[in-house]
Structures are given as structure tokens and as C-alpha cells.
Coordinates of C-alpha atoms in Angstrom, one line a residue:
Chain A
X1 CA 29.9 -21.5 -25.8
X2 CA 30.7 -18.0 -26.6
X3 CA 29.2 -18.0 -29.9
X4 CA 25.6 -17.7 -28.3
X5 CA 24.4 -14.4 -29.3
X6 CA 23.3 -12.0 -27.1
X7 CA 19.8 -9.8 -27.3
X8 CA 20.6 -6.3 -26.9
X9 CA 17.7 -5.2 -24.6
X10 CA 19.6 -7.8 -21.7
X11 CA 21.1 -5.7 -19.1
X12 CA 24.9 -7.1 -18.4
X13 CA 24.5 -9.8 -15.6
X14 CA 25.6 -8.6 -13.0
X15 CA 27.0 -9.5 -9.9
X16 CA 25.1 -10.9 -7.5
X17 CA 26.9 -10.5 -3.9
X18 CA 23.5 -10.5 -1.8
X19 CA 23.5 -13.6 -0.1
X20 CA 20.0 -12.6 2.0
X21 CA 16.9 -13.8 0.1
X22 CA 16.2 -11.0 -2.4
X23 CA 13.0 -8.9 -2.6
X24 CA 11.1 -9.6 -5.8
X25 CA 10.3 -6.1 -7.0
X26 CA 13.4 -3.8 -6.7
X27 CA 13.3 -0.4 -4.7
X28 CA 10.2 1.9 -4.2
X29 CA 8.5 2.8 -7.3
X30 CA 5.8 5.2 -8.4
X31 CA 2.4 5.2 -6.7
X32 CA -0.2 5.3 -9.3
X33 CA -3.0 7.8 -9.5
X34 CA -6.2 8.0 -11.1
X35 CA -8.8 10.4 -9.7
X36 CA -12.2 11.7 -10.9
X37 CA -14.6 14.1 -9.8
X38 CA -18.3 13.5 -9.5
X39 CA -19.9 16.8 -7.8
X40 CA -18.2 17.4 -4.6
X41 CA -16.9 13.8 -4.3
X42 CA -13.3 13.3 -5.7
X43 CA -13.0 9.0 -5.8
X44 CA -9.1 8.4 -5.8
X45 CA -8.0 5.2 -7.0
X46 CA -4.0 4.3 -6.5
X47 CA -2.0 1.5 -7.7
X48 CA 1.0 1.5 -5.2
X49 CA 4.5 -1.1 -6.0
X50 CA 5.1 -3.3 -3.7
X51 CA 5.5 -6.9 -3.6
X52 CA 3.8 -7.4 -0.1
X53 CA 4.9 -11.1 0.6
X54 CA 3.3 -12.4 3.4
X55 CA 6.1 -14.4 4.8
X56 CA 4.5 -18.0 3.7
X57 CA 5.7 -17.7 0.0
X58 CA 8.8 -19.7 -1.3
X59 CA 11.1 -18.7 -3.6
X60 CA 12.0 -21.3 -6.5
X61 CA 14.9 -22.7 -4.9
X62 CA 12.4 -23.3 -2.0
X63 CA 13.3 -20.5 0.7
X64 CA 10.8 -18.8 2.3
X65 CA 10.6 -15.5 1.6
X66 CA 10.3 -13.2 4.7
X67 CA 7.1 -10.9 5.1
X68 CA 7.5 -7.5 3.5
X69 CA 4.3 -5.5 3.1
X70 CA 3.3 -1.9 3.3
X71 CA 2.1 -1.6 7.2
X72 CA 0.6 2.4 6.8
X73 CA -0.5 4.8 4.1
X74 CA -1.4 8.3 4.8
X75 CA -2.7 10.7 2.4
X76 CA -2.3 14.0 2.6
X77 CA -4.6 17.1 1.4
X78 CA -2.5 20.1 1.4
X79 CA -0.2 19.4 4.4
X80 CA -2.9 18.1 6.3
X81 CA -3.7 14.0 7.0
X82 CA -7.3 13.1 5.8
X83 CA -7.3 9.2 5.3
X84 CA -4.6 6.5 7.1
X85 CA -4.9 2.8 6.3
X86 CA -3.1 -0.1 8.7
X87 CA -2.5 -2.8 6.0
X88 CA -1.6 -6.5 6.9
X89 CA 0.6 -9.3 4.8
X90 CA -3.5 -10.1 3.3
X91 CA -3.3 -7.0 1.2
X92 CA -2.3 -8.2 -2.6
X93 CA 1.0 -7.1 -4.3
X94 CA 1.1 -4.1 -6.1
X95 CA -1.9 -3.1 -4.3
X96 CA -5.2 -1.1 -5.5
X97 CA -6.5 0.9 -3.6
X98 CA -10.3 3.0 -4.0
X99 CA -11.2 5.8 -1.9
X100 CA -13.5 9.0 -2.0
X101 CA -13.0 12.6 -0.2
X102 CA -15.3 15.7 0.2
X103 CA -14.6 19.3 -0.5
X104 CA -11.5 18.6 -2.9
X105 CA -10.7 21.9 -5.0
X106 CA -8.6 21.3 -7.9
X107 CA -5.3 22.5 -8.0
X108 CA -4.6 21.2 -4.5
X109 CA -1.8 19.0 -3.5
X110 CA -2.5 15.5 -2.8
X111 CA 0.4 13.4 -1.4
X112 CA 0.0 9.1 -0.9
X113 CA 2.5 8.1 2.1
X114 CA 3.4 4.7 3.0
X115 CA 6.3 2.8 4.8
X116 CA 6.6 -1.0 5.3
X117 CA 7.6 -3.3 8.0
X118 CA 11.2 -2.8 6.8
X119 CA 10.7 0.8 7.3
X120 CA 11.4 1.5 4.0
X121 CA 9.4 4.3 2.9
X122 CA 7.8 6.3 -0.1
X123 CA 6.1 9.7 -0.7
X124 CA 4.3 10.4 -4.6
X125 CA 2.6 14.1 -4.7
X126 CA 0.0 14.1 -7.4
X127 CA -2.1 17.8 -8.5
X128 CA -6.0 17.6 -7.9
X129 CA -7.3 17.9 -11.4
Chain B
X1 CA 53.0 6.9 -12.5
X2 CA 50.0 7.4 -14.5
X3 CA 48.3 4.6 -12.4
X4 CA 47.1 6.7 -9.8
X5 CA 45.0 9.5 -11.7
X6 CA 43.5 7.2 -13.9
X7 CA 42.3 5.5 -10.9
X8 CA 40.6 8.2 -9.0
X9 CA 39.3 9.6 -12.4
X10 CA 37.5 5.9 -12.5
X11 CA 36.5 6.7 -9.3
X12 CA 34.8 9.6 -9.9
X13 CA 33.0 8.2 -12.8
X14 CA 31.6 5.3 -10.9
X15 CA 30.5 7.6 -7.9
X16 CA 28.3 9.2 -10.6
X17 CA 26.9 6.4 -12.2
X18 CA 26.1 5.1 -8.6
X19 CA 24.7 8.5 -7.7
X20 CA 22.5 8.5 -10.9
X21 CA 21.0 4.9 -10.4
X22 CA 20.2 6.2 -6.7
X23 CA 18.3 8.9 -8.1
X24 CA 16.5 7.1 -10.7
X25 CA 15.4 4.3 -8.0
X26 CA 14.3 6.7 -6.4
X27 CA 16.6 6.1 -3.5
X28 CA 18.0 10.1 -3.1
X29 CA 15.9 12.8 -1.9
X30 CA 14.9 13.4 -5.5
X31 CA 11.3 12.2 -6.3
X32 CA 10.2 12.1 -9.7
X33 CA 7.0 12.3 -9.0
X34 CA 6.9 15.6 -6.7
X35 CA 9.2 17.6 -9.5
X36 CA 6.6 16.5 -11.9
X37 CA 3.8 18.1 -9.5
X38 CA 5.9 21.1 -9.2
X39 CA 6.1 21.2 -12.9
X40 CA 2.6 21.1 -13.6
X41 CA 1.5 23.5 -10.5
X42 CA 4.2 26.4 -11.6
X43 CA 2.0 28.9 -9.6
X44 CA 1.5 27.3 -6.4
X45 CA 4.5 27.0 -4.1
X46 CA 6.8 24.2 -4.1
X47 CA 5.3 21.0 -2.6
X48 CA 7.8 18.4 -1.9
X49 CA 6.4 15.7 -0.8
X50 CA 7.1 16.4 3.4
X51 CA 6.6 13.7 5.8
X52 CA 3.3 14.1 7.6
X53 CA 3.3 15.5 10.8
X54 CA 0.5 13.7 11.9
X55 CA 1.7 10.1 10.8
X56 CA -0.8 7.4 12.3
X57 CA -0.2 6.0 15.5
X58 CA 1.4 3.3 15.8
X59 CA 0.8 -0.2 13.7
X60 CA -1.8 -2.3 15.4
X61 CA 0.2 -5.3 15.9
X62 CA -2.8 -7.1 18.6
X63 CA -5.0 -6.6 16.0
X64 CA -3.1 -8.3 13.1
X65 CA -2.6 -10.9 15.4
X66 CA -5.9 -11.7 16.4
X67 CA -7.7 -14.4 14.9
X68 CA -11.2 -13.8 14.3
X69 CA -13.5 -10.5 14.3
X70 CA -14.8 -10.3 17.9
X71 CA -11.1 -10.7 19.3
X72 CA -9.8 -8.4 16.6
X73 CA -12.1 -6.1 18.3
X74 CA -11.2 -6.4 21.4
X75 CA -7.8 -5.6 20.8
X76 CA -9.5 -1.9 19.4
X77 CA -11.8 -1.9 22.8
X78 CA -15.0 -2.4 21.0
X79 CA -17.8 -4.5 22.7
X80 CA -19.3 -7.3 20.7
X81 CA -20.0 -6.7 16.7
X82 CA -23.6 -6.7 15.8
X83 CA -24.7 -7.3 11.9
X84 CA -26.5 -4.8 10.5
X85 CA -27.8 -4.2 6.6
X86 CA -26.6 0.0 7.0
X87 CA -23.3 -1.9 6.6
X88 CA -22.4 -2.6 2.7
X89 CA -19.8 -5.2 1.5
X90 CA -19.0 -5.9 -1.9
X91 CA -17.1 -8.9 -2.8
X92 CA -17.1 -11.4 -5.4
X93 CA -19.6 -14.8 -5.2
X94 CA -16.4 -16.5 -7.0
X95 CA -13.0 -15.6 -7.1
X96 CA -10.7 -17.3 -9.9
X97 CA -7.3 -16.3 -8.3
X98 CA -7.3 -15.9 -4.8
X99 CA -4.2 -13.5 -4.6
X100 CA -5.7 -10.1 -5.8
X101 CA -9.8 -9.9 -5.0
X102 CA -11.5 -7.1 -4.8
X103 CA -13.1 -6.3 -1.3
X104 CA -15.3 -2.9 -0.6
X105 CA -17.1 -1.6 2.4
X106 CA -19.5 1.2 2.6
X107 CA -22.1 3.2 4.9
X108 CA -24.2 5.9 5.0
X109 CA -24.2 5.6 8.8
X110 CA -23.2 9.1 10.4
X111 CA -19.8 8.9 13.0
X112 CA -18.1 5.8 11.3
X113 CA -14.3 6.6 12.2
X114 CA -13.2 3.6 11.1
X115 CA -13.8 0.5 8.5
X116 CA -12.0 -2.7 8.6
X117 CA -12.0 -5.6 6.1
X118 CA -11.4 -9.2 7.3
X119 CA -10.9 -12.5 5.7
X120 CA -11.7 -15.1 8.4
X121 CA -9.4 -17.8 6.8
X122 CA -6.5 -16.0 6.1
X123 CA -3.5 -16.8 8.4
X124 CA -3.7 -12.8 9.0
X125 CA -7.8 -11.9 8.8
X126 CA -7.4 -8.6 9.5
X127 CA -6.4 -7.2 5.9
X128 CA -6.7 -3.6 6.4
X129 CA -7.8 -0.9 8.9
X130 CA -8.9 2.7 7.8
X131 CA -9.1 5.8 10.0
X132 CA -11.2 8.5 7.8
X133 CA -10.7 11.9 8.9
X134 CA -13.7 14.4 8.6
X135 CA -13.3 14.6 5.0
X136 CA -13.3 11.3 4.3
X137 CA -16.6 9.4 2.7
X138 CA -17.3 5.9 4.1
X139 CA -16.6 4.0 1.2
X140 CA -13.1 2.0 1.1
X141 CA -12.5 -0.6 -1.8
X142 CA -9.0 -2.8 -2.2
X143 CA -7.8 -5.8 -3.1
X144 CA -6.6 -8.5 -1.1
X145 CA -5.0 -12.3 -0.7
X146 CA -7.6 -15.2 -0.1
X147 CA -6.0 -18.3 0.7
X148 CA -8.9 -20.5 0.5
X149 CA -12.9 -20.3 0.4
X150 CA -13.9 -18.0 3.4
X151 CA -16.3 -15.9 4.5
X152 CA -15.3 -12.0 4.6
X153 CA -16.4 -9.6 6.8
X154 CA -16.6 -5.5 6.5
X155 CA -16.6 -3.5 10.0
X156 CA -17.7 0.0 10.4
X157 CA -16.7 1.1 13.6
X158 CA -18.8 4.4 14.9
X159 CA -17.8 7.1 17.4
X160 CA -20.4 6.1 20.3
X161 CA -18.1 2.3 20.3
X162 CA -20.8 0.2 18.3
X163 CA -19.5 -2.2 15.8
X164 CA -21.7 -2.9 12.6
X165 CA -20.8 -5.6 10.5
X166 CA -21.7 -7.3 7.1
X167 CA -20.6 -10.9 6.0
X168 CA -20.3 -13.0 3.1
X169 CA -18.7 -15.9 1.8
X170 CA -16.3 -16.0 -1.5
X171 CA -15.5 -19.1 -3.0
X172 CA -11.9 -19.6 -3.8
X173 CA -10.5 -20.9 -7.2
X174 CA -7.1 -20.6 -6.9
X175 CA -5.4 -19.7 -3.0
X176 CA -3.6 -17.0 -3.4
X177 CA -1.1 -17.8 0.0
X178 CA 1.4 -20.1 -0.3

């Protein structure tokens, strides 16, 4: 009944009007950057949000879920594209992602593009340290 | 009478709490992350995060469709793969859960313009395609599904059309698709 107390940290329910199946993880988030430099070699490693179902998971009341997965990530050095990835539905959710460049000076702008195959897309801009 | 401006002052409130949640989803032109780069580069000019100009071509849908390594290939127009120990692939023996596992591929091979990493029993093998520009090293690591036990396979593509390949086989605990 109405006597059941309520935690304070729960958000309000809300509505829920969406009858199409609803993505797990909500909106673009953050991309994730660590990055360390070992003599001219900068290794970047990211940790991008994205639930990247591959279209053959069900959701508890037994729906499939449809595929949604980051498709292409481009990074950026200063303006200019030096790595682009084509991902499929194999690549894991919330995906990590290692990489190395040459000739990095600190200070410049590194930027991690990506859109899925909703063409929903994101842009982080991280500092060279 | 006083109906109506309570109304549209309600309105205007919940316009601004909608416009807030946008911009903290991230959903408005307003990305945390490039004011915080702004904020910690004071001297350099402004960098919002533009779209690249360049954006890769199109997705290679033939070659997410294909299902093994040679037709994969061919979808890219590169002849027949031939194994080769310059090509490094790092994977794990055993894998515990199959849904996030750790694949890498590197070369010291000069011209390599592209590395792909496949997972032959995956209902999509091709997991990922890179396209390193000049500045690029060789070396790609991420992490990807396995349904079952398969072998894995990392593909350096050169620039005079030769494919070099290095396999292996990862046994599969827990499938990570389905």
C-alpha cells in the first residue's frame, strides 16, 4: 500500500509512453580517454558508451532487441583524420578501444568521432597531455 | 482569469527543465567534454569538437556481410590471404565470458593501410576494420563478442594488395551472443 517507504536516491517513475523496444543505455555519453606517452609513441586507450546490441539479444519480456552499434569512429589530430575504424554488431558494449600514433606534441587537440547505424552520433575532444 | 498566466508561466518552466536535461544528455550542441578541453587549453583557440571533413567512406556493408575471411576479402578486392608470422595476434587461450574479449593485431611490416579482426563463428565475423593514416602505428587492440569457441583471425592488409594473416583459436566459456 502507500505506507511502503520510498528511498530517496529513486528518481520519480516516470512515464513511460515509448511503446518501441527501448535502448538499454540512454543517450550518448562521454567517451573515455586515457593516453600515455612512451618516446614519440602516444598509445590512446578509449572506453566509448554504447550498448552495441547485435540484434540477436532479447529483452526480459522476450523481444528481440534490434541491432544498435557504433558503425565508424574517426579520430582527429588537430582538424585532421589520422585513424577510422568500421565496427560490426561483434564489437562488445561499452567498447575499449587501444591504439598508438607517431609525432603527437602535447597540447594538441585530439577529438574521438563516432556515429551508429541509427545515425545517432557523438564527438569528445580530449588535450594531448 | 488567472488560469491563463499561470499556465504559460508552467510552460516556460517546463521548456527549461526540458532544455536543461537536453544539455546534460548531451543532446544540444553543448558538449561537456569540448568546454572542458577549452577550459584546460585557455591559450589555444577554441576547439569545438567539428565534424571531420574527411569522414570515412562509406560503411562496408559486403564486408560485414560476408561470411568467412577469403570472401570478406574479396568484397575489399584483395586476392587470396596468405599466413605469415610478421603478422601478430594477441588473444586469449580461454575466454571466461565470451561478450567482452580482448583481441589485438600488430606488424612491423612497412605499407599496412589497413588491419581487420575476425571471429570466424560469430554470426558477423568481421568485428572491426581500421584504416591507419600515415601517422598511425600498426598495432590496434579492442574488445569484442564471441559467441562460441572459434578461431580468430588478424589481417594486415598492405598497399601492393597482399593480405597477411595470423590465426588462433579461443575457447569460449560463456557465449557472449544471444
Amino acid at each position: 500500500m502507500a505506507t511502503l517507504p520510498q528511498a530517496s536516491t529513486t528518481p520519480a517513475p516516470a512515464p513511460m509512453p515509448a511503446p518501441m523496444p527501448a535502448p538499454v543505455s540512454t543517450g550518448p555519453q562521454a567517451t573515455r580517454l586515457r593516453a600515455q606517452r612512451q618516446g614519440e609513441v602516444l598509445t590512446v586507450r578509449l572506453l566509448l558508451s554504447h550498448a552495441m546490441d547485435n540484434g540477436q539479444q532479447r529483452d526480459p519480456d522476450g523481444r528481440l532487441r534490434p541491432a544498435w552499434f557504433i558503425q565508424q569512429v574517426c579520430v582527429t589530430l588537430q582538424g585532421e583524420v589520422v585513424l577510422q575504424a568500421h565496427w560490426g554488431p561483434s564489437v562488445a558494449r561499452d567498447p575499449f578501444w587501444q591504439f598508438q600514433l607517431r609525432g603527437v606534441r602535447a597540447g594538441e587537440s585530439l577529438a574521438i568521432h563516432w556515429v551508429d547505424n541509427l545515425g545517432q552520433r557523438r564527438s569528445d575532444v580530449f588535450v594531448v597531455p | 482569469m488567472p488560469l491563463r498566466p499561470i499556465r504559460r508561466r508552467d510552460g516556460l518552466r517546463h521548456s527549461a527543465t526540458v532544455a536543461a536535461l537536453l544539455a546534460a544528455s548531451g543532446l544540444l550542441p553543448l558538449w561537456p567534454s569540448a568546454l572542458r578541453a577549452q577550459a584546460a587549453a585557455p591559450g589555444s583557440p577554441a576547439a569545438p569538437p567539428a565534424w571531420p571533413e574527411h569522414w570515412p567512406g562509406p560503411w562496408p556493408q559486403a564486408a560485414f556481410q560476408a561470411s568467412d575471411l577469403a570472401r570478406m576479402l574479396a568484397t575489399l578486392g584483395v586476392a587470396q590471404p596468405q599466413p605469415s608470422p610478421a603478422v601478430r595476434l594477441s588473444a586469449p587461450e580461454l575466454a571466461e565470458d565470451g561478450r567482452a574479449v580482448l583481441l589485438g593485431v600488430a606488424t612491423e611490416l612497412p605499407g599496412v593501410q589497413r588491419l581487420a579482426l575476425l571471429v570466424a563463428h560469430n554470426p558477423t565475423p568481421l568485428a572491426a576494420l581500421f584504416e591507419l593514416g600515415p601517422r598511425a602505428v600498426a598495432q590496434q587492440a579492442l574488445r569484442v563478442k564471441l559467441a562460441r569457441s572459434t578461431p580468430v583471425y588478424a589481417v594486415a592488409l598492405l598497399a601492393d594488395g597482399q593480405a597477411l594473416f595470423a590465426h588462433q583459436d579461443v575457447q569460449v566459456s560463456l557465449g557472449g551472443c544471444g
